[in-house]
């Protein structure tokens, strides 16, 4: 594979359930990101990781957690899903050397919380 | 003021015309600027990066950057129906101790009609 993969492609989830969205990249990028995209609100950063072993909060982190155990994987967990977390979730990665930060996106996960 | 603002559109142009997409940003020290194309139901795709003042051309696409005016634009020459998509402007802003973070505009929807 080349690039970023995300799983699942789509999911319908009952409120209160726990859910982990998976993201894997094979470009050896140091930084990874999770965004959500909602109509009229654009892309909003949830969490990011500048390097394996570190994570940081973005613009809308509440209700989400992440981990970065290695360079390739960056899972996003919803501990107890709520309907307001219905959205399309995109994972992205970048090589931040030189400060350019060109980010490349995965195909996305469409999540519906009922 | 939002960090990144785009002309809201939608923008509609005939096939063969020049489409002009505009973006302003708030952080005067930003150094990296990007245009993404997003087809309906798909993930954002990086189509142009620009880092210095002036024009950068890639095929039918030209990115223009004016740091003094905090303005970046994308021109699409000889527009084709396949260019119909939402175009996202993104600016890398380095704040505090982070390596930088992309701030996205809400996008401009472009329709090219035959």
XYZ file of N, CA, C and O in Angstrom, chain B residues 27-67:
164
model
N -2.279 35.300 10.077
C -0.971 35.243 10.726
C 0.119 35.748 9.777
O 0.451 35.077 8.802
N 0.663 36.894 10.079
C 1.614 37.550 9.175
C 2.899 36.742 8.977
O 3.573 36.890 7.958
N 3.261 35.871 9.928
C 4.540 35.155 9.816
C 4.393 33.785 9.148
O 5.368 33.044 9.055
N 3.208 33.451 8.660
C 3.013 32.160 7.997
C 3.937 32.033 6.791
O 4.201 33.005 6.080
N 4.421 30.798 6.559
C 5.403 30.584 5.496
C 4.979 29.561 4.462
O 5.579 29.466 3.396
N 3.955 28.748 4.794
C 3.574 27.652 3.904
C 2.083 27.722 3.624
O 1.284 27.863 4.552
N 1.742 27.553 2.326
C 0.361 27.753 1.894
C -0.010 26.650 0.909
O 0.811 26.268 0.068
N -1.244 26.179 1.031
C -1.635 25.008 0.257
C -3.052 25.171 -0.290
O -3.903 25.813 0.325
N -3.258 24.539 -1.446
C -4.610 24.397 -1.985
C -4.935 22.911 -2.102
O -4.135 22.134 -2.627
N -6.111 22.557 -1.596
C -6.614 21.200 -1.691
C -7.888 21.203 -2.537
O -8.674 22.153 -2.485
N -8.080 20.123 -3.245
C -9.310 19.903 -4.009
C -10.056 18.748 -3.346
O -9.464 17.720 -3.032
N -11.361 18.919 -3.174
C -12.160 17.871 -2.552
C -13.406 17.625 -3.384
O -14.292 18.474 -3.457
N -13.448 16.470 -3.995
C -14.649 16.063 -4.704
C -15.691 15.605 -3.683
O -15.340 15.139 -2.589
N -16.952 15.698 -4.064
C -18.046 15.331 -3.172
C -17.904 13.892 -2.702
O -17.733 12.977 -3.515
N -17.910 13.696 -1.399
C -17.800 12.360 -0.825
C -16.403 11.789 -0.765
O -16.220 10.633 -0.372
N -15.418 12.604 -1.124
C -14.021 12.155 -1.124
C -13.201 12.961 -0.126
O -13.679 13.919 0.470
N -11.944 12.577 0.034
C -11.066 13.276 0.957
C -10.323 14.411 0.247
O -10.207 14.411 -0.986
N -9.828 15.389 0.989
C -9.051 16.473 0.380
C -7.777 15.942 -0.275
O -7.081 15.095 0.284
N -7.478 16.487 -1.442
C -6.294 16.104 -2.219
C -5.428 17.336 -2.413
O -5.899 18.359 -2.923
N -4.174 17.251 -2.034
C -3.254 18.378 -2.183
C -2.939 18.596 -3.661
O -2.477 17.677 -4.340
N -3.201 19.815 -4.153
C -2.921 20.094 -5.564
C -1.850 21.161 -5.759
O -1.210 21.192 -6.816
N -1.646 22.045 -4.793
C -0.634 23.088 -4.938
C -0.070 23.461 -3.582
O -0.800 23.552 -2.604
N 1.246 23.703 -3.573
C 1.924 24.240 -2.403
C 2.708 25.459 -2.856
O 3.278 25.453 -3.948
N 2.738 26.494 -2.042
C 3.519 27.683 -2.389
C 4.124 28.256 -1.127
O 3.462 28.293 -0.071
N 5.391 28.691 -1.231
C 6.124 29.104 -0.029
C 6.730 30.499 -0.145
O 7.143 31.082 0.850
N 6.822 31.047 -1.373
C 7.429 32.362 -1.537
C 6.525 33.247 -2.373
O 5.681 32.766 -3.143
N 6.696 34.536 -2.237
C 5.878 35.493 -2.967
C 5.982 35.285 -4.479
O 7.021 34.903 -5.005
N 4.870 35.539 -5.152
C 4.872 35.432 -6.595
C 3.938 34.327 -7.062
O 3.008 33.939 -6.362
N 4.210 33.857 -8.265
C 3.369 32.849 -8.896
C 4.092 31.515 -8.955
O 5.306 31.453 -9.139
N 3.299 30.456 -8.850
C 3.809 29.108 -9.070
C 2.824 28.386 -9.976
O 1.637 28.309 -9.666
N 3.333 27.896 -11.086
C 2.473 27.278 -12.082
C 2.690 25.770 -12.117
O 3.810 25.275 -12.032
N 1.584 25.032 -12.279
C 1.641 23.575 -12.438
C 0.509 23.188 -13.371
O -0.647 23.099 -12.950
N 0.858 23.014 -14.640
C -0.168 22.688 -15.621
C -1.168 23.825 -15.765
O -0.791 24.966 -15.994
N -2.437 23.526 -15.585
C -3.470 24.559 -15.721
C -3.669 25.354 -14.430
O -4.468 26.283 -14.387
N -2.961 24.992 -13.395
C -3.118 25.640 -12.092
C -1.976 26.630 -11.832
O -0.812 26.336 -12.102
N -2.331 27.811 -11.319
C -1.353 28.792 -10.874
C -1.733 29.268 -9.488
O -2.851 29.743 -9.275
N -0.811 29.121 -8.556
C -0.996 29.678 -7.219
C -0.254 31.002 -7.149
O 0.841 31.132 -7.685
N -0.860 31.978 -6.499
C -0.261 33.296 -6.341
C -0.230 33.639 -4.857
O -1.233 33.467 -4.161
N 0.909 34.136 -4.402
C 1.078 34.477 -2.997
C 1.572 35.901 -2.841
O 2.531 36.309 -3.510
N 0.921 36.637 -1.969
C 1.342 37.992 -1.623
C 1.354 38.082 -0.101
O 0.316 38.275 0.531
N 2.524 37.909 0.499
C 2.611 37.877 1.955
C 2.340 39.244 2.572
O 1.798 39.332 3.671
